[in-house]
Amino acid sequence: MHSQQCATGFLNGKPKSAKIGGWKDLESSLGKLLVYASKTVSYRKRLKVVKAAVEKTAKTLKMDFEVVAFKGNTPIYVYYKNGTADPVPLYCDGEGVKSLEQVCSTLRSMMFVLSFHPKYTALKRIRKTIMKFS
């Protein structure tokens, strides 16, 4: 739901022009999760699980997320993007369907590791929260 809203001018369910307690600054300071997925029908079931895991992660960490659709048969990728830096891959959904818990665990683990890198200070600030949710 968030992904379609982002594409049509909403962020976390609120109009982008709204001024609600500095949420734009908070979102931009924590970064964003990007889901890159194929438009093909065969990927829909896997995308549903990955998208739900990314949505849960983003909501828990008070981050935004976006789904970017591609043509062709490419795996589903999840990236972390903060500011102008290049996105960092967190997850690749190869063959087979993973559970929501497996995808969340992988995202959480990768973000925890990134939180120790000096380039990702936003993740360092929320390191405890990253490890709390499952």
PDB file of C-alpha atoms in Angstrom, residues 2-132:
ATOM      1  CA  HIS A   2       2.775   2.427   0.862  1.00  0.00           C
ATOM      2  CA  SER A   3       4.504   1.791  -2.438  1.00  0.00           C
ATOM      3  CA  GLN A   4       1.510   2.835  -4.521  1.00  0.00           C
ATOM      4  CA  GLN A   5       0.993   5.833  -2.265  1.00  0.00           C
ATOM      5  CA  CYS A   6       4.600   6.927  -2.678  1.00  0.00           C
ATOM      6  CA  ALA A   7       4.182   6.840  -6.433  1.00  0.00           C
ATOM      7  CA  THR A   8       1.066   8.998  -6.236  1.00  0.00           C
ATOM      8  CA  GLY A   9       2.322  11.667  -3.876  1.00  0.00           C
ATOM      9  CA  PHE A  10       2.035  10.110  -0.420  1.00  0.00           C
ATOM     10  CA  LEU A  11       4.669   9.119   2.092  1.00  0.00           C
ATOM     11  CA  ASN A  12       3.771   6.795   4.979  1.00  0.00           C
ATOM     12  CA  GLY A  13       0.108   7.418   4.204  1.00  0.00           C
ATOM     13  CA  LYS A  14       0.356  11.217   4.505  1.00  0.00           C
ATOM     14  CA  PRO A  15       0.455  13.765   1.691  1.00  0.00           C
ATOM     15  CA  LYS A  16       4.027  14.845   0.950  1.00  0.00           C
ATOM     16  CA  SER A  17       3.060  18.475   1.429  1.00  0.00           C
ATOM     17  CA  ALA A  18       1.795  17.888   4.985  1.00  0.00           C
ATOM     18  CA  LYS A  19       3.841  19.371   7.816  1.00  0.00           C
ATOM     19  CA  ILE A  20       3.430  16.932  10.647  1.00  0.00           C
ATOM     20  CA  GLY A  21       6.120  17.185  13.295  1.00  0.00           C
ATOM     21  CA  GLY A  22       9.053  17.126  10.914  1.00  0.00           C
ATOM     22  CA  TRP A  23       8.328  13.638   9.549  1.00  0.00           C
ATOM     23  CA  LYS A  24      10.094  14.520   6.292  1.00  0.00           C
ATOM     24  CA  ASP A  25      13.304  15.234   8.168  1.00  0.00           C
ATOM     25  CA  LEU A  26      12.975  12.054  10.212  1.00  0.00           C
ATOM     26  CA  GLU A  27      12.395   9.896   7.122  1.00  0.00           C
ATOM     27  CA  SER A  28      15.242  11.445   5.215  1.00  0.00           C
ATOM     28  CA  SER A  29      17.618  11.123   8.159  1.00  0.00           C
ATOM     29  CA  LEU A  30      16.888   7.404   8.652  1.00  0.00           C
ATOM     30  CA  GLY A  31      16.928   6.483   4.988  1.00  0.00           C
ATOM     31  CA  LYS A  32      14.540   4.340   3.029  1.00  0.00           C
ATOM     32  CA  LEU A  33      14.079   0.739   1.932  1.00  0.00           C
ATOM     33  CA  LEU A  34      13.773   0.109  -1.797  1.00  0.00           C
ATOM     34  CA  VAL A  35      12.248  -3.076  -3.226  1.00  0.00           C
ATOM     35  CA  TYR A  36      13.197  -3.795  -6.836  1.00  0.00           C
ATOM     36  CA  ALA A  37      10.929  -6.435  -8.358  1.00  0.00           C
ATOM     37  CA  SER A  38       9.909  -7.864 -11.703  1.00  0.00           C
ATOM     38  CA  LYS A  39       6.428  -7.177 -13.042  1.00  0.00           C
ATOM     39  CA  THR A  40       5.998 -10.816 -14.150  1.00  0.00           C
ATOM     40  CA  VAL A  41       3.145 -12.855 -12.699  1.00  0.00           C
ATOM     41  CA  SER A  42       5.464 -15.621 -11.451  1.00  0.00           C
ATOM     42  CA  TYR A  43       7.002 -13.244  -8.904  1.00  0.00           C
ATOM     43  CA  ARG A  44       3.784 -11.970  -7.317  1.00  0.00           C
ATOM     44  CA  LYS A  45       3.602 -14.512  -4.492  1.00  0.00           C
ATOM     45  CA  ARG A  46       7.253 -13.963  -3.560  1.00  0.00           C
ATOM     46  CA  LEU A  47       6.863 -10.196  -3.868  1.00  0.00           C
ATOM     47  CA  LYS A  48       3.886 -10.293  -1.508  1.00  0.00           C
ATOM     48  CA  VAL A  49       6.024 -11.866   1.242  1.00  0.00           C
ATOM     49  CA  VAL A  50       9.040  -9.615   0.629  1.00  0.00           C
ATOM     50  CA  LYS A  51       6.889  -6.491   0.468  1.00  0.00           C
ATOM     51  CA  ALA A  52       5.131  -7.429   3.730  1.00  0.00           C
ATOM     52  CA  ALA A  53       8.510  -7.963   5.418  1.00  0.00           C
ATOM     53  CA  VAL A  54       9.848  -4.654   4.122  1.00  0.00           C
ATOM     54  CA  GLU A  55       6.663  -2.869   5.180  1.00  0.00           C
ATOM     55  CA  LYS A  56       6.902  -4.366   8.688  1.00  0.00           C
ATOM     56  CA  THR A  57      10.579  -3.423   8.925  1.00  0.00           C
ATOM     57  CA  ALA A  58       9.984   0.106   7.643  1.00  0.00           C
ATOM     58  CA  LYS A  59       7.054   0.658   9.996  1.00  0.00           C
ATOM     59  CA  THR A  60       8.975  -0.636  13.011  1.00  0.00           C
ATOM     60  CA  LEU A  61      12.006   1.520  12.220  1.00  0.00           C
ATOM     61  CA  LYS A  62       9.883   4.537  11.196  1.00  0.00           C
ATOM     62  CA  MET A  63      11.366   4.504   7.703  1.00  0.00           C
ATOM     63  CA  ASP A  64       9.757   4.807   4.308  1.00  0.00           C
ATOM     64  CA  PHE A  65       9.852   2.203   1.571  1.00  0.00           C
ATOM     65  CA  GLU A  66       9.175   2.101  -2.123  1.00  0.00           C
ATOM     66  CA  VAL A  67       8.570  -0.674  -4.663  1.00  0.00           C
ATOM     67  CA  VAL A  68      10.233  -0.181  -8.040  1.00  0.00           C
ATOM     68  CA  ALA A  69       8.918  -2.417 -10.842  1.00  0.00           C
ATOM     69  CA  PHE A  70      11.111  -3.851 -13.600  1.00  0.00           C
ATOM     70  CA  LYS A  71      10.362  -5.741 -16.775  1.00  0.00           C
ATOM     71  CA  GLY A  72      11.858  -9.183 -17.246  1.00  0.00           C
ATOM     72  CA  ASN A  73      12.793 -12.018 -14.931  1.00  0.00           C
ATOM     73  CA  THR A  74      15.064 -10.502 -12.325  1.00  0.00           C
ATOM     74  CA  PRO A  75      15.218 -11.555  -8.672  1.00  0.00           C
ATOM     75  CA  ILE A  76      13.563  -9.386  -6.044  1.00  0.00           C
ATOM     76  CA  TYR A  77      16.110  -7.133  -4.336  1.00  0.00           C
ATOM     77  CA  VAL A  78      15.809  -4.970  -1.229  1.00  0.00           C
ATOM     78  CA  TYR A  79      18.200  -2.041  -0.817  1.00  0.00           C
ATOM     79  CA  TYR A  80      18.842   0.487   1.928  1.00  0.00           C
ATOM     80  CA  LYS A  81      19.282   4.063   0.706  1.00  0.00           C
ATOM     81  CA  ASN A  82      20.276   7.021   2.815  1.00  0.00           C
ATOM     82  CA  GLY A  83      20.801  10.453   1.328  1.00  0.00           C
ATOM     83  CA  THR A  84      22.779  10.723  -1.873  1.00  0.00           C
ATOM     84  CA  ALA A  85      24.855   7.579  -1.282  1.00  0.00           C
ATOM     85  CA  ASP A  86      24.379   4.598  -3.561  1.00  0.00           C
ATOM     86  CA  PRO A  87      21.789   2.080  -2.329  1.00  0.00           C
ATOM     87  CA  VAL A  88      23.216  -0.901  -0.427  1.00  0.00           C
ATOM     88  CA  PRO A  89      21.776  -4.377  -1.094  1.00  0.00           C
ATOM     89  CA  LEU A  90      20.201  -5.995   1.958  1.00  0.00           C
ATOM     90  CA  TYR A  91      18.324  -8.935   0.482  1.00  0.00           C
ATOM     91  CA  CYS A  92      18.010 -10.918  -2.736  1.00  0.00           C
ATOM     92  CA  ASP A  93      15.061 -13.244  -3.156  1.00  0.00           C
ATOM     93  CA  GLY A  94      16.390 -15.979  -5.416  1.00  0.00           C
ATOM     94  CA  GLU A  95      14.411 -19.126  -6.035  1.00  0.00           C
ATOM     95  CA  GLY A  96      11.756 -20.360  -3.667  1.00  0.00           C
ATOM     96  CA  VAL A  97       9.332 -18.629  -1.359  1.00  0.00           C
ATOM     97  CA  LYS A  98      10.661 -17.494   2.000  1.00  0.00           C
ATOM     98  CA  SER A  99       8.533 -16.806   5.046  1.00  0.00           C
ATOM     99  CA  LEU A 100       7.877 -13.322   6.381  1.00  0.00           C
ATOM    100  CA  GLU A 101      10.029 -14.161   9.408  1.00  0.00           C
ATOM    101  CA  GLN A 102      12.975 -15.303   7.248  1.00  0.00           C
ATOM    102  CA  VAL A 103      12.933 -12.122   5.169  1.00  0.00           C
ATOM    103  CA  CYS A 104      12.564  -9.884   8.259  1.00  0.00           C
ATOM    104  CA  SER A 105      15.438 -11.709   9.941  1.00  0.00           C
ATOM    105  CA  THR A 106      17.697 -11.228   6.921  1.00  0.00           C
ATOM    106  CA  LEU A 107      16.818  -7.537   6.645  1.00  0.00           C
ATOM    107  CA  ARG A 108      17.368  -7.040  10.365  1.00  0.00           C
ATOM    108  CA  SER A 109      20.737  -8.824  10.282  1.00  0.00           C
ATOM    109  CA  MET A 110      22.019  -6.863   7.310  1.00  0.00           C
ATOM    110  CA  MET A 111      20.884  -3.537   8.750  1.00  0.00           C
ATOM    111  CA  PHE A 112      22.507  -4.424  12.070  1.00  0.00           C
ATOM    112  CA  VAL A 113      25.829  -5.087  10.309  1.00  0.00           C
ATOM    113  CA  LEU A 114      25.533  -1.831   8.342  1.00  0.00           C
ATOM    114  CA  SER A 115      24.896   0.049  11.583  1.00  0.00           C
ATOM    115  CA  PHE A 116      28.568  -0.450  12.498  1.00  0.00           C
ATOM    116  CA  HIS A 117      29.815   1.178   9.298  1.00  0.00           C
ATOM    117  CA  PRO A 118      30.700   4.875   9.764  1.00  0.00           C
ATOM    118  CA  LYS A 119      28.845   5.725   6.559  1.00  0.00           C
ATOM    119  CA  TYR A 120      25.477   4.629   8.031  1.00  0.00           C
ATOM    120  CA  THR A 121      25.193   6.621  11.251  1.00  0.00           C
ATOM    121  CA  ALA A 122      21.394   6.743  10.929  1.00  0.00           C
ATOM    122  CA  LEU A 123      21.300   2.977  11.413  1.00  0.00           C
ATOM    123  CA  LYS A 124      23.676   3.260  14.361  1.00  0.00           C
ATOM    124  CA  ARG A 125      21.149   5.537  16.096  1.00  0.00           C
ATOM    125  CA  ILE A 126      18.419   2.900  15.765  1.00  0.00           C
ATOM    126  CA  ARG A 127      20.599  -0.208  16.279  1.00  0.00           C
ATOM    127  CA  LYS A 128      18.710  -1.305  19.415  1.00  0.00           C
ATOM    128  CA  THR A 129      15.385  -1.015  17.622  1.00  0.00           C
ATOM    129  CA  ILE A 130      16.744  -2.988  14.669  1.00  0.00           C
ATOM    130  CA  MET A 131      17.555  -5.909  16.942  1.00  0.00           C
ATOM    131  CA  LYS A 132      14.340  -5.776  19.001  1.00  0.00           C
TER     132      LYS A 132
END
